[in-house]
Amino acid sequence: MKEIIKKLFNGVKLVSGGILLLAVLAPSCASPPGDGGGEDISSYSKGVSLGKAGEYRQAIICFDDKIEENPGSARAYNWRGWCRYNLDEYEKSLADYTEALKRDNKTAQFFWNRAKALSKLGRYQETIADCDQAIRLQPGRYQFWNERGIAYYRLKNLEQALDDFTRAVLLSPDDGVLQFNQGEVYREL
């Protein structure tokens, strides 16, 4: 927070009569000149750090800067989508994940992230399709099987949901949430 305040007040200058003028009108992710570290931290790295710290709005500004600088950055779109997802902005996160996948359709995580946004929007058939792609690329990730199982469950395809939850449990046998999901399907069968 201290760094954000420092950044916000970096453009403030004292003029005659003790009046403060704010030179910066819009927030930016750029490093303030002479901020001490001697190293140029990229807007992408700052965005990741801010996102991990839960500072999603500020992180989005950094990813906006990175995307403006490099529109081909699939990772910047993915991270901006993740921040928007955490702000419950599912349509915007979906758009960002789609942009990430246009630039890189070989990263399973991007498909899974988009599947989660689709699921939040109740678009379960599309969730399943994205989980299929994620599983094709990286079949050992229990999260992908679980997400697809949830979509099948919501579509009342209990047999397929059970298959996916069972696979997820086999991949991560100590995860109580996966066991619960599996048990819920057994209860309904």
Short mmCIF file of C-alpha atoms in Angstrom, two decimals:
data_model
loop_
_atom_site.label_atom_id
_atom_site.label_comp_id
_atom_site.label_asym_id
_atom_site.label_seq_id
_atom_site.Cartn_x
_atom_site.Cartn_y
_atom_site.Cartn_z
CA MET A 1 0.00 0.00 0.00
CA LYS A 2 2.90 2.33 0.82
CA GLU A 3 4.28 1.85 -2.69
CA ILE A 4 0.89 2.59 -4.26
CA ILE A 5 0.58 5.82 -2.25
CA LYS A 6 4.13 6.77 -3.23
CA LYS A 7 3.23 6.11 -6.87
CA LEU A 8 0.01 8.12 -6.66
CA PHE A 9 1.75 11.13 -5.13
CA ASN A 10 4.83 10.97 -7.34
CA GLY A 11 3.31 13.53 -9.73
CA VAL A 12 2.33 15.98 -6.96
CA LYS A 13 4.22 19.28 -7.02
CA LEU A 14 4.07 22.20 -4.62
CA VAL A 15 3.50 25.56 -6.35
CA SER A 16 3.37 29.11 -5.06
CA GLY A 17 0.89 29.73 -2.31
CA GLY A 18 1.13 26.17 -0.98
CA ILE A 19 -1.32 24.73 -3.57
CA LEU A 20 -0.77 21.16 -4.68
CA LEU A 21 -1.13 20.22 -8.34
CA LEU A 22 -1.54 16.63 -9.41
CA ALA A 23 0.38 16.09 -12.64
CA VAL A 24 -0.78 12.52 -13.15
CA LEU A 25 -4.40 12.22 -14.22
CA ALA A 26 -4.65 8.46 -14.73
CA PRO A 27 -3.06 5.67 -12.73
CA SER A 28 -0.08 3.99 -14.31
CA CYS A 29 2.02 0.97 -13.61
CA ALA A 30 5.24 2.62 -14.75
CA SER A 31 8.08 2.86 -12.26
CA PRO A 32 8.48 6.36 -10.92
CA PRO A 33 11.73 7.94 -12.10
CA GLY A 34 14.54 7.34 -9.63
CA ASP A 35 12.48 5.09 -7.37
CA GLY A 36 15.63 3.73 -5.81
CA GLY A 37 15.94 0.11 -6.84
CA GLY A 38 18.10 0.73 -9.86
CA GLU A 39 16.23 -2.01 -11.71
CA ASP A 40 13.41 -1.67 -14.18
CA ILE A 41 10.59 -3.92 -13.02
CA SER A 42 8.29 -4.68 -15.92
CA SER A 43 4.62 -3.83 -15.77
CA TYR A 44 3.94 -7.56 -16.22
CA SER A 45 6.00 -8.51 -13.15
CA LYS A 46 4.39 -5.76 -11.10
CA GLY A 47 0.96 -6.91 -12.24
CA VAL A 48 1.68 -10.48 -11.18
CA SER A 49 2.92 -9.34 -7.77
CA LEU A 50 -0.09 -7.08 -7.25
CA GLY A 51 -2.49 -9.80 -8.40
CA LYS A 52 -0.98 -12.33 -6.02
CA ALA A 53 -1.34 -9.76 -3.24
CA GLY A 54 -5.05 -9.33 -4.02
CA GLU A 55 -4.60 -5.83 -5.46
CA TYR A 56 -6.60 -6.76 -8.55
CA ARG A 57 -7.57 -3.28 -9.80
CA GLN A 58 -3.98 -2.03 -9.65
CA ALA A 59 -2.76 -5.26 -11.27
CA ILE A 60 -5.21 -4.77 -14.13
CA ILE A 61 -3.66 -1.36 -14.80
CA CYS A 62 -0.26 -3.03 -15.06
CA PHE A 63 -1.56 -5.67 -17.44
CA ASP A 64 -3.26 -2.95 -19.51
CA ASP A 65 0.17 -1.30 -19.82
CA LYS A 66 1.80 -4.60 -20.79
CA ILE A 67 -0.87 -5.36 -23.39
CA GLU A 68 -0.52 -1.87 -24.86
CA GLU A 69 3.25 -2.39 -25.01
CA ASN A 70 2.98 -5.96 -26.36
CA PRO A 71 -0.47 -6.91 -27.71
CA GLY A 72 0.78 -10.45 -28.36
CA SER A 73 1.31 -11.23 -24.67
CA ALA A 74 -0.96 -14.19 -23.97
CA ARG A 75 0.21 -14.29 -20.36
CA ALA A 76 -0.75 -10.66 -19.75
CA TYR A 77 -4.26 -11.33 -21.07
CA ASN A 78 -4.48 -14.47 -18.94
CA TRP A 79 -3.39 -12.66 -15.77
CA ARG A 80 -5.71 -9.73 -16.43
CA GLY A 81 -8.52 -12.26 -16.89
CA TRP A 82 -7.57 -13.91 -13.59
CA CYS A 83 -7.75 -10.55 -11.80
CA ARG A 84 -11.12 -9.80 -13.35
CA TYR A 85 -12.36 -13.27 -12.41
CA ASN A 86 -11.41 -12.57 -8.80
CA LEU A 87 -13.39 -9.33 -8.99
CA ASP A 88 -16.44 -11.34 -10.18
CA GLU A 89 -16.18 -9.71 -13.62
CA TYR A 90 -16.78 -12.98 -15.45
CA GLU A 91 -17.68 -11.60 -18.89
CA LYS A 92 -14.52 -9.47 -18.93
CA SER A 93 -12.39 -12.33 -17.66
CA LEU A 94 -13.87 -14.58 -20.34
CA ALA A 95 -12.91 -12.03 -23.01
CA ASP A 96 -9.35 -11.86 -21.68
CA TYR A 97 -8.96 -15.64 -21.52
CA THR A 98 -10.25 -15.86 -25.09
CA GLU A 99 -7.64 -13.31 -26.18
CA ALA A 100 -4.93 -15.30 -24.38
CA LEU A 101 -6.02 -18.46 -26.20
CA LYS A 102 -5.96 -16.67 -29.56
CA ARG A 103 -2.28 -16.02 -28.90
CA ASP A 104 -1.40 -19.35 -27.25
CA ASN A 105 -3.65 -22.39 -27.55
CA LYS A 106 -1.05 -24.81 -26.20
CA THR A 107 -1.25 -23.80 -22.53
CA ALA A 108 -3.69 -25.98 -20.58
CA GLN A 109 -4.02 -23.41 -17.78
CA PHE A 110 -5.55 -20.88 -20.20
CA PHE A 111 -8.27 -23.36 -21.18
CA TRP A 112 -8.98 -24.18 -17.53
CA ASN A 113 -9.18 -20.51 -16.58
CA ARG A 114 -11.65 -19.85 -19.37
CA ALA A 115 -13.63 -22.96 -18.37
CA LYS A 116 -14.00 -21.57 -14.84
CA ALA A 117 -15.32 -18.25 -16.18
CA LEU A 118 -17.72 -20.07 -18.51
CA SER A 119 -18.95 -22.15 -15.58
CA LYS A 120 -19.63 -19.02 -13.52
CA LEU A 121 -21.73 -17.80 -16.45
CA GLY A 122 -23.69 -21.07 -16.56
CA ARG A 123 -22.25 -22.06 -19.94
CA TYR A 124 -21.54 -25.67 -19.02
CA GLN A 125 -21.24 -27.23 -22.49
CA GLU A 126 -18.51 -24.70 -23.31
CA THR A 127 -16.93 -25.38 -19.92
CA ILE A 128 -16.73 -29.06 -20.83
CA ALA A 129 -15.17 -28.26 -24.22
CA ASP A 130 -12.45 -26.13 -22.62
CA CYS A 131 -11.79 -28.75 -19.96
CA ASP A 132 -11.48 -31.34 -22.74
CA GLN A 133 -8.74 -29.21 -24.29
CA ALA A 134 -6.98 -28.69 -20.95
CA ILE A 135 -7.10 -32.43 -20.22
CA ARG A 136 -5.79 -33.23 -23.71
CA LEU A 137 -2.81 -30.95 -23.09
CA GLN A 138 -2.16 -31.90 -19.47
CA PRO A 139 -4.11 -34.99 -18.33
CA GLY A 140 -2.43 -35.23 -14.92
CA ARG A 141 -4.03 -32.10 -13.43
CA TYR A 142 -6.87 -33.07 -11.11
CA GLN A 143 -8.32 -29.54 -11.28
CA PHE A 144 -9.26 -29.99 -14.93
CA TRP A 145 -11.11 -33.25 -14.24
CA ASN A 146 -12.88 -31.70 -11.26
CA GLU A 147 -14.01 -28.63 -13.22
CA ARG A 148 -15.38 -30.80 -16.01
CA GLY A 149 -17.06 -33.05 -13.44
CA ILE A 150 -18.79 -30.01 -11.94
CA ALA A 151 -20.08 -29.00 -15.37
CA TYR A 152 -21.38 -32.51 -16.05
CA TYR A 153 -23.00 -32.54 -12.60
CA ARG A 154 -24.78 -29.25 -13.28
CA LEU A 155 -26.03 -30.67 -16.57
CA LYS A 156 -27.31 -33.72 -14.63
CA ASN A 157 -24.97 -36.05 -16.51
CA LEU A 158 -24.19 -37.91 -13.29
CA GLU A 159 -22.36 -40.89 -14.81
CA GLN A 160 -19.85 -38.67 -16.59
CA ALA A 161 -19.55 -36.42 -13.52
CA LEU A 162 -18.75 -39.48 -11.40
CA ASP A 163 -16.10 -40.63 -13.88
CA ASP A 164 -14.42 -37.22 -13.78
CA PHE A 165 -14.58 -36.87 -9.98
CA THR A 166 -13.19 -40.39 -9.62
CA ARG A 167 -10.27 -39.52 -11.93
CA ALA A 168 -9.67 -36.32 -9.94
CA VAL A 169 -9.63 -38.28 -6.66
CA LEU A 170 -7.15 -40.76 -8.14
CA LEU A 171 -4.87 -37.86 -9.08
CA SER A 172 -5.21 -36.12 -5.71
CA PRO A 173 -6.42 -38.72 -3.17
CA ASP A 174 -6.06 -36.51 -0.09
CA ASP A 175 -8.24 -33.66 -1.39
CA GLY A 176 -11.44 -33.62 0.67
CA VAL A 177 -13.30 -31.38 -1.79
CA LEU A 178 -12.83 -33.93 -4.56
CA GLN A 179 -14.03 -36.71 -2.28
CA PHE A 180 -17.06 -34.63 -1.34
CA ASN A 181 -17.90 -34.00 -5.02
CA GLN A 182 -17.60 -37.72 -5.74
CA GLY A 183 -19.83 -38.52 -2.75
CA GLU A 184 -22.50 -36.06 -3.86
CA VAL A 185 -22.80 -37.83 -7.19
CA TYR A 186 -22.97 -41.25 -5.50
CA ARG A 187 -25.75 -39.87 -3.29
CA GLU A 188 -27.78 -38.81 -6.33
CA LEU A 189 -27.27 -41.95 -8.40
#
